[in-house]
mmCIF file of C-alpha atoms in Angstrom:
data_model
loop_
_atom_site.group_PDB
_atom_site.id
_atom_site.type_symbol
_atom_site.label_atom_id
_atom_site.label_comp_id
_atom_site.label_asym_id
_atom_site.label_seq_id
_atom_site.Cartn_x
_atom_site.Cartn_y
_atom_site.Cartn_z
ATOM 1 C CA UNK A 162 32.646 -160.326 -25.792
ATOM 2 C CA UNK A 163 32.523 -164.104 -25.948
ATOM 3 C CA UNK A 164 33.758 -166.044 -22.918
ATOM 4 C CA UNK A 165 34.873 -169.500 -21.852
ATOM 5 C CA UNK A 166 35.070 -169.430 -18.037
ATOM 6 C CA UNK A 167 36.897 -171.916 -16.067
ATOM 7 C CA UNK A 168 35.688 -171.910 -12.404
ATOM 8 C CA UNK A 169 39.215 -171.833 -10.634
ATOM 9 C CA UNK A 170 42.608 -170.446 -11.570
ATOM 10 C CA UNK A 171 44.451 -172.471 -9.044
ATOM 11 C CA UNK A 172 43.604 -175.708 -7.099
ATOM 12 C CA UNK A 173 45.322 -177.873 -4.573
ATOM 13 C CA UNK A 174 44.029 -181.305 -3.879
ATOM 14 C CA UNK A 175 45.239 -184.365 -2.071
ATOM 15 C CA UNK A 176 46.100 -187.723 -3.644
ATOM 16 C CA UNK A 177 43.063 -189.697 -3.867
ATOM 17 C CA UNK A 178 40.586 -186.926 -3.834
ATOM 18 C CA UNK A 179 37.700 -186.664 -6.484
ATOM 19 C CA UNK A 180 38.349 -183.386 -8.303
ATOM 20 C CA UNK A 181 35.862 -181.539 -10.463
ATOM 21 C CA UNK A 182 37.068 -178.855 -13.003
ATOM 22 C CA UNK A 183 34.268 -176.806 -14.536
ATOM 23 C CA UNK A 184 34.013 -174.912 -17.899
ATOM 24 C CA UNK A 185 31.241 -172.828 -18.901
ATOM 25 C CA UNK A 186 30.870 -171.079 -22.297
ATOM 26 C CA UNK A 187 28.482 -168.482 -23.251
ATOM 27 C CA UNK A 188 28.562 -168.756 -27.072
ATOM 28 C CA UNK A 189 26.115 -171.486 -27.648
ATOM 29 C CA UNK A 190 29.004 -173.610 -29.119
ATOM 30 C CA UNK A 191 28.279 -177.300 -29.716
ATOM 31 C CA UNK A 192 31.887 -178.388 -29.347
ATOM 32 C CA UNK A 193 33.964 -178.240 -26.139
ATOM 33 C CA UNK A 194 37.302 -179.660 -25.273
ATOM 34 C CA UNK A 195 39.709 -180.340 -22.357
ATOM 35 C CA UNK A 196 43.303 -180.255 -22.738
ATOM 36 C CA UNK A 197 46.369 -180.531 -20.452
ATOM 37 C CA UNK A 198 49.467 -178.609 -20.847
ATOM 38 C CA UNK A 199 52.819 -179.804 -19.624
ATOM 39 C CA UNK A 200 56.170 -178.265 -20.226
ATOM 40 C CA UNK A 201 57.700 -179.866 -23.349
ATOM 41 C CA UNK A 202 54.614 -181.822 -24.372
ATOM 42 C CA UNK A 203 52.492 -179.016 -25.629
ATOM 43 C CA UNK A 204 48.631 -179.423 -25.400
ATOM 44 C CA UNK A 205 47.337 -182.910 -25.243
ATOM 45 C CA UNK A 206 43.501 -183.563 -25.747
ATOM 46 C CA UNK A 207 41.925 -185.443 -22.915
ATOM 47 C CA UNK A 208 38.301 -185.512 -23.970
ATOM 48 C CA UNK A 209 35.887 -183.621 -26.290
ATOM 49 C CA UNK A 210 32.171 -183.355 -26.594
ATOM 50 C CA UNK A 211 30.268 -182.363 -29.779
ATOM 51 C CA UNK A 212 26.740 -182.174 -28.174
ATOM 52 C CA UNK A 213 25.056 -182.575 -24.943
ATOM 53 C CA UNK A 214 25.558 -185.888 -23.304
ATOM 54 C CA UNK A 215 27.935 -186.950 -26.077
ATOM 55 C CA UNK A 216 31.763 -187.255 -25.365
ATOM 56 C CA UNK A 217 34.596 -188.659 -27.017
ATOM 57 C CA UNK A 218 38.128 -189.830 -25.837
ATOM 58 C CA UNK A 219 41.009 -187.643 -26.809
ATOM 59 C CA UNK A 220 44.718 -188.758 -26.772
ATOM 60 C CA UNK A 221 45.173 -189.148 -22.947
ATOM 61 C CA UNK A 222 41.657 -190.143 -21.368
ATOM 62 C CA UNK A 223 43.033 -192.360 -18.748
ATOM 63 C CA UNK A 224 42.361 -191.253 -15.119
ATOM 64 C CA UNK A 225 39.834 -188.826 -16.317
ATOM 65 C CA UNK A 226 36.032 -188.611 -17.239
ATOM 66 C CA UNK A 227 33.636 -185.929 -18.301
ATOM 67 C CA UNK A 228 30.091 -184.744 -18.077
ATOM 68 C CA UNK A 229 28.194 -182.586 -20.257
ATOM 69 C CA UNK A 230 24.515 -182.349 -19.082
ATOM 70 C CA UNK A 231 23.949 -178.891 -20.366
ATOM 71 C CA UNK A 232 25.198 -177.246 -23.809
ATOM 72 C CA UNK A 233 27.063 -174.513 -22.016
ATOM 73 C CA UNK A 234 28.798 -176.551 -19.288
ATOM 74 C CA UNK A 235 31.692 -179.340 -19.728
ATOM 75 C CA UNK A 236 33.125 -180.775 -16.531
ATOM 76 C CA UNK A 237 36.405 -182.703 -16.277
ATOM 77 C CA UNK A 238 36.483 -185.173 -13.379
ATOM 78 C CA UNK A 239 39.442 -186.696 -11.781
ATOM 79 C CA UNK A 240 38.090 -189.888 -10.122
ATOM 80 C CA UNK A 241 41.036 -190.310 -7.814
ATOM 81 C CA UNK A 242 43.793 -187.636 -8.084
ATOM 82 C CA UNK A 243 47.318 -188.538 -8.519
ATOM 83 C CA UNK A 244 50.458 -186.597 -8.434
ATOM 84 C CA UNK A 245 51.001 -187.274 -12.339
ATOM 85 C CA UNK A 246 47.806 -185.234 -12.957
ATOM 86 C CA UNK A 247 49.539 -181.979 -11.567
ATOM 87 C CA UNK A 248 49.186 -179.876 -14.672
ATOM 88 C CA UNK A 249 47.704 -176.911 -16.333
ATOM 89 C CA UNK A 250 44.231 -177.777 -17.695
ATOM 90 C CA UNK A 251 42.713 -175.818 -20.483
ATOM 91 C CA UNK A 252 39.038 -175.705 -21.753
ATOM 92 C CA UNK A 253 37.985 -174.652 -25.172
ATOM 93 C CA UNK A 254 35.036 -174.362 -27.141
ATOM 94 C CA UNK A 255 34.029 -174.150 -30.868
ATOM 95 C CA UNK A 256 30.770 -173.586 -32.789
ATOM 96 C CA UNK A 257 30.049 -175.999 -35.708
ATOM 97 C CA UNK A 258 29.268 -172.860 -37.876
ATOM 98 C CA UNK A 259 32.033 -170.571 -36.567
ATOM 99 C CA UNK A 260 34.043 -171.118 -39.728
ATOM 100 C CA UNK A 261 37.550 -169.619 -39.310
ATOM 101 C CA UNK A 262 37.422 -168.815 -35.656
ATOM 102 C CA UNK A 263 39.026 -171.841 -34.269
ATOM 103 C CA UNK A 264 38.783 -172.466 -30.557
ATOM 104 C CA UNK A 265 37.988 -169.990 -27.772
ATOM 105 C CA UNK A 266 39.997 -170.865 -24.696
ATOM 106 C CA UNK A 267 39.471 -170.468 -21.009
ATOM 107 C CA UNK A 268 42.309 -168.962 -18.733
ATOM 108 C CA UNK A 269 43.253 -172.246 -17.619
ATOM 109 C CA UNK A 270 43.299 -174.174 -14.255
ATOM 110 C CA UNK A 271 46.482 -174.902 -12.586
ATOM 111 C CA UNK A 272 45.928 -178.028 -10.482
ATOM 112 C CA UNK A 273 48.519 -179.218 -7.971
ATOM 113 C CA UNK A 274 48.014 -182.886 -6.470
ATOM 114 C CA UNK A 275 50.094 -183.271 -3.246
ATOM 115 C CA UNK B 231 47.279 -188.721 -37.895
ATOM 116 C CA UNK B 232 48.094 -185.131 -38.174
ATOM 117 C CA UNK B 233 51.347 -183.896 -36.847
ATOM 118 C CA UNK B 234 52.357 -180.246 -36.434
ATOM 119 C CA UNK B 235 55.912 -179.290 -35.417
ATOM 120 C CA UNK B 236 57.554 -175.974 -34.135
ATOM 121 C CA UNK B 237 60.918 -175.322 -32.834
ATOM 122 C CA UNK B 238 60.974 -174.843 -29.012
ATOM 123 C CA UNK B 239 62.638 -171.567 -28.458
ATOM 124 C CA UNK B 240 63.414 -168.211 -30.143
ATOM 125 C CA UNK B 241 65.212 -165.282 -28.700
ATOM 126 C CA UNK B 242 65.244 -161.661 -30.375
ATOM 127 C CA UNK B 243 66.139 -158.152 -29.396
ATOM 128 C CA UNK B 244 63.571 -155.702 -28.966
ATOM 129 C CA UNK B 245 62.885 -153.784 -32.185
ATOM 130 C CA UNK B 246 64.022 -156.748 -34.403
ATOM 131 C CA UNK B 247 61.632 -158.942 -36.387
ATOM 132 C CA UNK B 248 60.760 -162.265 -35.104
ATOM 133 C CA UNK B 249 60.028 -165.396 -37.285
ATOM 134 C CA UNK B 250 58.357 -168.318 -35.738
ATOM 135 C CA UNK B 251 58.115 -171.412 -37.989
ATOM 136 C CA UNK B 252 55.699 -174.329 -38.201
ATOM 137 C CA UNK B 253 55.259 -177.514 -40.307
ATOM 138 C CA UNK B 254 52.294 -179.726 -40.671
ATOM 139 C CA UNK B 255 51.429 -182.851 -42.339
ATOM 140 C CA UNK B 256 47.816 -182.933 -43.388
ATOM 141 C CA UNK B 257 47.405 -181.586 -47.032
ATOM 142 C CA UNK B 258 43.596 -181.290 -46.596
ATOM 143 C CA UNK B 259 43.844 -178.599 -43.885
ATOM 144 C CA UNK B 260 41.620 -175.754 -44.271
ATOM 145 C CA UNK B 261 42.547 -173.149 -41.684
ATOM 146 C CA UNK B 262 45.616 -172.712 -39.909
ATOM 147 C CA UNK B 263 46.067 -170.626 -36.727
ATOM 148 C CA UNK B 264 48.409 -168.792 -34.513
ATOM 149 C CA UNK B 265 47.728 -168.590 -30.753
ATOM 150 C CA UNK B 266 49.499 -166.681 -28.079
ATOM 151 C CA UNK B 267 49.768 -167.825 -24.522
ATOM 152 C CA UNK B 268 51.157 -165.417 -21.847
ATOM 153 C CA UNK B 269 52.504 -166.624 -18.599
ATOM 154 C CA UNK B 270 49.815 -168.382 -16.428
ATOM 155 C CA UNK B 271 47.034 -167.599 -18.936
ATOM 156 C CA UNK B 272 45.036 -169.601 -21.651
ATOM 157 C CA UNK B 273 45.563 -169.349 -25.313
ATOM 158 C CA UNK B 274 44.486 -166.238 -27.211
ATOM 159 C CA UNK B 275 43.786 -166.471 -30.897
ATOM 160 C CA UNK B 276 46.216 -164.172 -32.783
ATOM 161 C CA UNK B 277 45.439 -164.592 -36.328
ATOM 162 C CA UNK B 278 44.511 -167.294 -38.822
ATOM 163 C CA UNK B 279 44.900 -167.877 -42.563
ATOM 164 C CA UNK B 280 42.677 -169.957 -44.880
ATOM 165 C CA UNK B 281 44.518 -172.588 -46.945
ATOM 166 C CA UNK B 282 43.950 -171.005 -50.372
ATOM 167 C CA UNK B 283 45.927 -167.932 -49.242
ATOM 168 C CA UNK B 284 49.675 -167.279 -49.397
ATOM 169 C CA UNK B 285 49.874 -164.436 -47.018
ATOM 170 C CA UNK B 286 47.938 -162.368 -44.589
ATOM 171 C CA UNK B 287 48.941 -159.140 -42.824
ATOM 172 C CA UNK B 288 47.376 -157.876 -39.570
ATOM 173 C CA UNK B 289 49.279 -154.747 -38.254
ATOM 174 C CA UNK B 290 52.728 -156.047 -37.073
ATOM 175 C CA UNK B 291 51.733 -159.689 -37.822
ATOM 176 C CA UNK B 292 52.570 -161.348 -41.128
ATOM 177 C CA UNK B 293 51.560 -165.019 -41.831
ATOM 178 C CA UNK B 294 52.965 -166.694 -44.669
ATOM 179 C CA UNK B 295 51.715 -170.049 -45.866
ATOM 180 C CA UNK B 296 53.483 -172.406 -48.303
ATOM 181 C CA UNK B 297 51.138 -175.123 -48.955
ATOM 182 C CA UNK B 298 53.273 -177.119 -51.248
ATOM 183 C CA UNK B 299 55.913 -177.499 -48.480
ATOM 184 C CA UNK B 300 53.300 -177.510 -45.654
ATOM 185 C CA UNK B 301 55.108 -174.653 -43.888
ATOM 186 C CA UNK B 302 53.513 -171.879 -42.118
ATOM 187 C CA UNK B 303 55.357 -168.849 -40.533
ATOM 188 C CA UNK B 304 54.534 -165.994 -38.198
ATOM 189 C CA UNK B 305 56.537 -162.783 -38.656
ATOM 190 C CA UNK B 306 56.258 -160.150 -35.734
ATOM 191 C CA UNK B 307 57.582 -156.834 -36.827
ATOM 192 C CA UNK B 308 59.262 -154.386 -34.222
ATOM 193 C CA UNK B 309 59.054 -157.134 -31.603
ATOM 194 C CA UNK B 310 58.436 -155.665 -28.223
ATOM 195 C CA UNK B 311 58.967 -157.112 -24.688
ATOM 196 C CA UNK B 312 55.193 -157.637 -24.417
ATOM 197 C CA UNK B 313 55.375 -160.046 -27.258
ATOM 198 C CA UNK B 314 57.334 -162.503 -24.959
ATOM 199 C CA UNK B 315 55.123 -165.576 -24.730
ATOM 200 C CA UNK B 316 54.561 -169.086 -26.122
ATOM 201 C CA UNK B 317 53.156 -169.163 -29.676
ATOM 202 C CA UNK B 318 51.245 -172.211 -30.907
ATOM 203 C CA UNK B 319 50.391 -173.031 -34.590
ATOM 204 C CA UNK B 320 47.274 -175.152 -35.043
ATOM 205 C CA UNK B 321 45.812 -176.829 -37.966
ATOM 206 C CA UNK B 322 42.080 -177.441 -38.456
ATOM 207 C CA UNK B 323 41.404 -180.974 -39.775
ATOM 208 C CA UNK B 324 39.055 -183.860 -39.439
ATOM 209 C CA UNK B 325 35.996 -182.532 -41.224
ATOM 210 C CA UNK B 326 36.670 -179.115 -39.844
ATOM 211 C CA UNK B 327 36.170 -179.857 -36.075
ATOM 212 C CA UNK B 328 39.501 -180.637 -34.541
ATOM 213 C CA UNK B 329 42.434 -178.458 -34.108
ATOM 214 C CA UNK B 330 45.971 -180.203 -33.750
ATOM 215 C CA UNK B 331 48.491 -177.994 -32.060
ATOM 216 C CA UNK B 332 52.243 -177.819 -32.471
ATOM 217 C CA UNK B 333 54.319 -178.024 -29.193
ATOM 218 C CA UNK B 334 54.662 -174.254 -28.995
ATOM 219 C CA UNK B 335 57.594 -171.839 -29.515
ATOM 220 C CA UNK B 336 58.637 -169.849 -26.535
ATOM 221 C CA UNK B 337 59.698 -166.405 -27.777
ATOM 222 C CA UNK B 338 62.001 -164.306 -25.554
ATOM 223 C CA UNK B 339 62.430 -160.668 -26.297
ATOM 224 C CA UNK B 340 65.459 -158.949 -24.771
ATOM 225 C CA UNK B 341 65.654 -155.225 -24.150
#
């Protein structure tokens, strides 16, 4: 069964900390995505990557950066965490040739910044 | 850019049918999707429909697509309490690589 794995289900971090959220997929997908999900706002795209070392800003990139050194791993970095970054973070991947199958999502990481 | 809209909330009784609606704006959409999100979990692909189809049925799920009106619906027959979740519709656009998601419809099933 194909999988997208996010390293943590729950995280609590302090304001100002540097935070790494990790996502690994085992499907050899080219495209990977980071979303945040907030009540009433749906899913908002933070960053995406269509190849190793390639990245593109999504709709809300401010306060975030990403790293894609290997095809299977896409990391989201909060350089200096703030309380307004408390949210559910979802990683997804999609292969270029997967046709109809949309995205495969990880289980999500619920981040609380105190 | 592309816009996908859904109503926020739907409440039904167990055993009834649920119909969740979605509208989109991109006439060049190729695939449209329904995802389900249970509490505290990620999104799970439920079903999808190719844009040249009008209907797709998969067990208790029926997807209807009205391409002229850019309207997509998901019907769940014999709704169960386990169907309580948030349902997202999504539209594949931008050279077939990006999904745009609706805001999600929270389905509550009452016993």
